[in-house]
mmCIF file of C-alpha atoms in Angstrom:
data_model
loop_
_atom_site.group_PDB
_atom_site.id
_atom_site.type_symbol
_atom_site.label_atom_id
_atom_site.label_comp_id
_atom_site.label_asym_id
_atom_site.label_seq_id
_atom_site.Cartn_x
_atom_site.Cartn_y
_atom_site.Cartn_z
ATOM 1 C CA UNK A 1137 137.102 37.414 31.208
ATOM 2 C CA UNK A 1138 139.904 35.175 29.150
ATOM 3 C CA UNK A 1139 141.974 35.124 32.228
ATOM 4 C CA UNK A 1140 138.958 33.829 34.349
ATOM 5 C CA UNK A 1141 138.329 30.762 31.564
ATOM 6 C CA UNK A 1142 141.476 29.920 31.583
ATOM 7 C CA UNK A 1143 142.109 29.896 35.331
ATOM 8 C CA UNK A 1144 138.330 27.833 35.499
ATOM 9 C CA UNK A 1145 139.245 25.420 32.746
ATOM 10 C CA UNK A 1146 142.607 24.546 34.444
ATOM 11 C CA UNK A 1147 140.315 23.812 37.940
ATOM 12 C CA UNK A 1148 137.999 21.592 35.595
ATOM 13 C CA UNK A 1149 135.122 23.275 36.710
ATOM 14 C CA UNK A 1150 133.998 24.870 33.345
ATOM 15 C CA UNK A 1151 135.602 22.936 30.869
ATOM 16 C CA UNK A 1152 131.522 22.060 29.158
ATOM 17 C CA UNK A 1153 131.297 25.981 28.648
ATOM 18 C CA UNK A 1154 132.044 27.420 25.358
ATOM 19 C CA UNK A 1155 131.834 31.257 24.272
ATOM 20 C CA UNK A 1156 128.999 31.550 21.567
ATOM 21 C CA UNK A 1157 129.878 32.213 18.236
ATOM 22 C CA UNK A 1158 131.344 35.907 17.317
ATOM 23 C CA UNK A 1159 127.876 38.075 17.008
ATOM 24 C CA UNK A 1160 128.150 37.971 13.163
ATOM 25 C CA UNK A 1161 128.030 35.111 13.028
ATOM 26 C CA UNK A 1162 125.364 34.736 14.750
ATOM 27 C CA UNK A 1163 123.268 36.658 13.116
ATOM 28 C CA UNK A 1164 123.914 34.907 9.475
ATOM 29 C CA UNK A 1165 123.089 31.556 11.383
ATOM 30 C CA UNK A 1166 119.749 32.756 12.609
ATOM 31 C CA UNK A 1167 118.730 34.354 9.209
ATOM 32 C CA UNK A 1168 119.826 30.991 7.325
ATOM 33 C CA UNK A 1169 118.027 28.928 10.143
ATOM 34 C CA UNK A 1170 114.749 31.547 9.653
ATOM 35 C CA UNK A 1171 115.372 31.140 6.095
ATOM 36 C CA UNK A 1172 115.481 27.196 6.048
ATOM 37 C CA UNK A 1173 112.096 27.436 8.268
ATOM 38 C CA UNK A 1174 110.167 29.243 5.834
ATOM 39 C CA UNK A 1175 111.549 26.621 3.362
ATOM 40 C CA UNK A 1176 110.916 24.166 5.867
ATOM 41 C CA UNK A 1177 107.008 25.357 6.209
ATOM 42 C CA UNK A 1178 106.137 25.397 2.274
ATOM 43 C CA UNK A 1179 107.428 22.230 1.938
ATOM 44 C CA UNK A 1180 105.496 20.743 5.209
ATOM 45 C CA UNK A 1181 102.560 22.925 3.640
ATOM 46 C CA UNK A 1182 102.273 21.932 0.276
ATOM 47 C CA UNK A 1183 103.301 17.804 1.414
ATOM 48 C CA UNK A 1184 100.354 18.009 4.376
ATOM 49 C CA UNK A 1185 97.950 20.780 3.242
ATOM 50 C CA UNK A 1186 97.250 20.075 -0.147
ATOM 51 C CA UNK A 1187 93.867 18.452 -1.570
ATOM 52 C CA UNK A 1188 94.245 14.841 -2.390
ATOM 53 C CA UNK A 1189 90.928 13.758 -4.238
ATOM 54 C CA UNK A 1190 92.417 10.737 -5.143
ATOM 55 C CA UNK A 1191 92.632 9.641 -1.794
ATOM 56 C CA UNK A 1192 89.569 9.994 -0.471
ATOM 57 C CA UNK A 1193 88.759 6.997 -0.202
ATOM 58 C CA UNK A 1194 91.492 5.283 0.969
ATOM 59 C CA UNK A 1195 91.986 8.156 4.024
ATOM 60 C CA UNK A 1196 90.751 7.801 7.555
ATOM 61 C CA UNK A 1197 91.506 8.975 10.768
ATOM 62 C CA UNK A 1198 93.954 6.903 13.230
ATOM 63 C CA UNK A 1199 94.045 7.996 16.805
ATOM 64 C CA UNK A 1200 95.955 4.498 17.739
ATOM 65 C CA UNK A 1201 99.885 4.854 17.705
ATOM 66 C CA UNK A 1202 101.258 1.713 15.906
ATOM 67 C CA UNK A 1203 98.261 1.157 13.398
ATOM 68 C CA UNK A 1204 98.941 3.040 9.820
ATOM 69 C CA UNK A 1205 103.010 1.833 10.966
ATOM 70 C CA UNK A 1206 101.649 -1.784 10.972
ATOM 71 C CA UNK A 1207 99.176 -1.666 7.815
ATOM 72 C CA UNK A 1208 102.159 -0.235 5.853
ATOM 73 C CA UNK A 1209 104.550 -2.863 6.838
ATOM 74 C CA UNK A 1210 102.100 -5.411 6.672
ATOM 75 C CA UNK A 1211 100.121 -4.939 3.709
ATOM 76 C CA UNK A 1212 102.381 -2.164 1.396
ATOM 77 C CA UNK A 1213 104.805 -2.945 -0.840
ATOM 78 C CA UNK A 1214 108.617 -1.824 0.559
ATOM 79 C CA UNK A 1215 108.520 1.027 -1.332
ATOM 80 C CA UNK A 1216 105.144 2.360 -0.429
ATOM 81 C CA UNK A 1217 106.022 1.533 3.617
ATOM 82 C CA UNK A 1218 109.717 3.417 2.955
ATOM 83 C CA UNK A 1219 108.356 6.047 0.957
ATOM 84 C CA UNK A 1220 105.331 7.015 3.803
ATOM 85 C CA UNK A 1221 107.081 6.151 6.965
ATOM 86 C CA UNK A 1222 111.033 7.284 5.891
ATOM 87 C CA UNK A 1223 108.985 10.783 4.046
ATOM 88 C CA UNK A 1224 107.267 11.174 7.602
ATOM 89 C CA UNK A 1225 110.432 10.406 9.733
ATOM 90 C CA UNK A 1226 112.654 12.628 7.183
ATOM 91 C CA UNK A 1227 109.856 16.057 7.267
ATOM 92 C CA UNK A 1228 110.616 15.823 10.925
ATOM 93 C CA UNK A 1229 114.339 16.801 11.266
ATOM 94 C CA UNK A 1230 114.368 20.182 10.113
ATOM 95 C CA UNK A 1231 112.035 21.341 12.699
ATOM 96 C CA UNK A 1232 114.780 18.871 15.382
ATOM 97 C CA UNK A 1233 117.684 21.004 13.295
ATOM 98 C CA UNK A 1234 115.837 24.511 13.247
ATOM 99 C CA UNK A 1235 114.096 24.792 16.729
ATOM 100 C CA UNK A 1236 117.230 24.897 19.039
ATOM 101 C CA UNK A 1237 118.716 28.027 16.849
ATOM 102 C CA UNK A 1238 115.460 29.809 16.309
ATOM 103 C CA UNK A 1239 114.373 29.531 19.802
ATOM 104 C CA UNK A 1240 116.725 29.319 22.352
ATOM 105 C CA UNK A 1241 114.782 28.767 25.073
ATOM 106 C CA UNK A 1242 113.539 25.265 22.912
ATOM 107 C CA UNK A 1243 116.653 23.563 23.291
ATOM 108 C CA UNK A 1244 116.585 19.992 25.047
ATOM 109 C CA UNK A 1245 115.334 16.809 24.106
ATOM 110 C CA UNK A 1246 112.363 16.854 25.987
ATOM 111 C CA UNK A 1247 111.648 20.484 25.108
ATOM 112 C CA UNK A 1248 112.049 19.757 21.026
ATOM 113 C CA UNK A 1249 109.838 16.544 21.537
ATOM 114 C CA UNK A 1250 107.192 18.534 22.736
ATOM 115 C CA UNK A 1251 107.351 21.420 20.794
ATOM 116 C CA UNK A 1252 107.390 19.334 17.412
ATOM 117 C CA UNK A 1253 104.172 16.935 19.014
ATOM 118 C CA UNK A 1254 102.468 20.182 19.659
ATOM 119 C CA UNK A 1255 103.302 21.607 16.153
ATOM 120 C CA UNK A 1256 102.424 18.171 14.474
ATOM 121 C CA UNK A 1257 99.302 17.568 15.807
ATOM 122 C CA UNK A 1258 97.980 20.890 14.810
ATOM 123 C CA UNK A 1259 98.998 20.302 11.449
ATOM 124 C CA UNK A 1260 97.380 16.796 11.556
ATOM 125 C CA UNK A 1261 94.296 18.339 13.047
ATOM 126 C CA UNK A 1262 94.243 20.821 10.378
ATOM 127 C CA UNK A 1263 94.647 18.738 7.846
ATOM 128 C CA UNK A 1264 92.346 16.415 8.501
ATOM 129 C CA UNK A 1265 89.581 18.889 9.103
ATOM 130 C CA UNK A 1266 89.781 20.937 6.488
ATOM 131 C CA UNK A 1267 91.816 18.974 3.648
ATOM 132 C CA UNK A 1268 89.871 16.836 1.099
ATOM 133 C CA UNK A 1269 91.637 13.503 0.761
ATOM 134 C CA UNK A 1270 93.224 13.646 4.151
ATOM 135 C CA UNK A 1271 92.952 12.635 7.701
ATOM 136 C CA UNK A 1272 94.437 12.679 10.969
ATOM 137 C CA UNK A 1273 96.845 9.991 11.871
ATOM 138 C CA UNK A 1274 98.982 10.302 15.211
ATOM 139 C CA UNK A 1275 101.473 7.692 13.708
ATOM 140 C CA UNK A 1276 102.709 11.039 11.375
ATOM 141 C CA UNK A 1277 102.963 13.007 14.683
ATOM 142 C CA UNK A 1278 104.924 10.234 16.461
ATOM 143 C CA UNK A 1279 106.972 9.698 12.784
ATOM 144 C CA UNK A 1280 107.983 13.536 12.362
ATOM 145 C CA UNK A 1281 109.029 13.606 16.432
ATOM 146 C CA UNK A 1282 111.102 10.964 16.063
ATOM 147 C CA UNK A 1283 112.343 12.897 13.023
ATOM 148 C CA UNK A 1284 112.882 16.167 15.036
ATOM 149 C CA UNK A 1285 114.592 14.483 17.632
ATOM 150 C CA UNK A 1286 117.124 12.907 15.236
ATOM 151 C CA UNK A 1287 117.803 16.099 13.981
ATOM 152 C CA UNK A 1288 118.246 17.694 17.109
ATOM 153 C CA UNK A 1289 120.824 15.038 18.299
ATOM 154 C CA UNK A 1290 122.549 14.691 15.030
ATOM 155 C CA UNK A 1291 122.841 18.350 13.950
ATOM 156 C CA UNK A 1292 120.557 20.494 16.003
ATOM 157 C CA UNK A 1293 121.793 20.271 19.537
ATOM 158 C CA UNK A 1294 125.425 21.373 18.058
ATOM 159 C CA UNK A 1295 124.220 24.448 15.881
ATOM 160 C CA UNK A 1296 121.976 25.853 19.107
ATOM 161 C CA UNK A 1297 124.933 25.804 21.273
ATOM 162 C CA UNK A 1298 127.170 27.376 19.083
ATOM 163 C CA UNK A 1299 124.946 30.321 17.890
ATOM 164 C CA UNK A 1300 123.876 30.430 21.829
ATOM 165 C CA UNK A 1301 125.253 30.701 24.926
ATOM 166 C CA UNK A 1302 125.060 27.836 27.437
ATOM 167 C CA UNK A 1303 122.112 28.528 30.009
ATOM 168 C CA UNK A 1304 123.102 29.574 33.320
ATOM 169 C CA UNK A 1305 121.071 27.214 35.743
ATOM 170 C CA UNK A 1306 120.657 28.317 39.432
ATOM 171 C CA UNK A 1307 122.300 25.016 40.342
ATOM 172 C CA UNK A 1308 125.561 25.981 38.634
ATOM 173 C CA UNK A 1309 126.829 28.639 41.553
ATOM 174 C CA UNK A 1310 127.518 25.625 43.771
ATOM 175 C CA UNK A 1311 129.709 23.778 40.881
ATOM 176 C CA UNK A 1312 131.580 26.606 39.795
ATOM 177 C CA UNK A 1313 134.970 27.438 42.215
ATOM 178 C CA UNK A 1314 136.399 30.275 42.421
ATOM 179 C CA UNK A 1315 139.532 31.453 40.358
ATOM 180 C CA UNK A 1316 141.691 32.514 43.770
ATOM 181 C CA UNK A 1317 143.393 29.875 44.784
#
């Protein structure tokens, strides 16, 4: 198998794949990432799920992207705008960082966007149907997948591919030559 990298790599044609990590290893990354989601999931619980009686009156439901982004810029103070759109943006990247190791089948950009939306807007819908002092607001959703997806490309994209092999596309036996030569 080493002699067959080696004789690819110096052709060029699979110099982009890279061996997973050693199975060990491997297996302390995935119980760390499943470990950092269950710390992940009490922390988006008790920041999205708890009562807020406080609120109530100042919560209501936004189904128009832009329009809680705008009222906190326009009419917040910095540190209320930072605190609600930088706390929504940061509770986003561990599900960007934890998805591609958890789920191998979830890594891509396109595939972590829409597995955080999906996730989001439950919570959203959850929370604003059942949580006193909270509402839905799809500027969180779009906040925490922009979050995700930072996560992914900063840190996310690179732990998936180590702890997991490359995926073998059908479109890959016509780039790969062969090692006789």
């Amino acid at each position: 198998m080493k002699e067959r990298l080696a004789a690819e790599r110096e052709d060029g044609a699979a110099s982009a794949y890279k061996a997973p990590a050693h199975p060990a290893v491997r297996a302390v990354a995935m119980l760390a990432a499943l470990a950092g989601t269950v710390a992940f999931s009490v922390v988006l619980a008790r920041l999205t799920l708890e009562p807020s009686p406080a609120s109530v009156a100042l919560t209501y439901s936004n189904v128009h992207p832009g329009q809680s982004i705008r009222a906190y810029l326009d009419h917040g103070t910095a540190r209320e705008a930072a605190r609600q759109l930088g706390g929504n943006l940061l509770l986003g990247v561990p599900f960007g960082v934890l998805l591609p190791v958890l789920v191998p089948q979830a890594r891509g950009l396109a595939r972590v966007a829409v597995s955080t939306t999906v996730v989001m807007v439950l919570v959203e819908l959850v929370q604003g149907a059942l949580v006193t002092g909270r509402a839905f607001d799809i500027d969180d959703v779009i906040l925490n997948t922009a979050g995700a997806l930072l996560g992914y490309l900063l840190l996310g994209r690179r732990l998936g591919r180590a702890v997991h092999p490359r995926r073998r596309h059908w479109w890959h036996r016509f780039t790969r030559r062969s090692s006789a030569g």
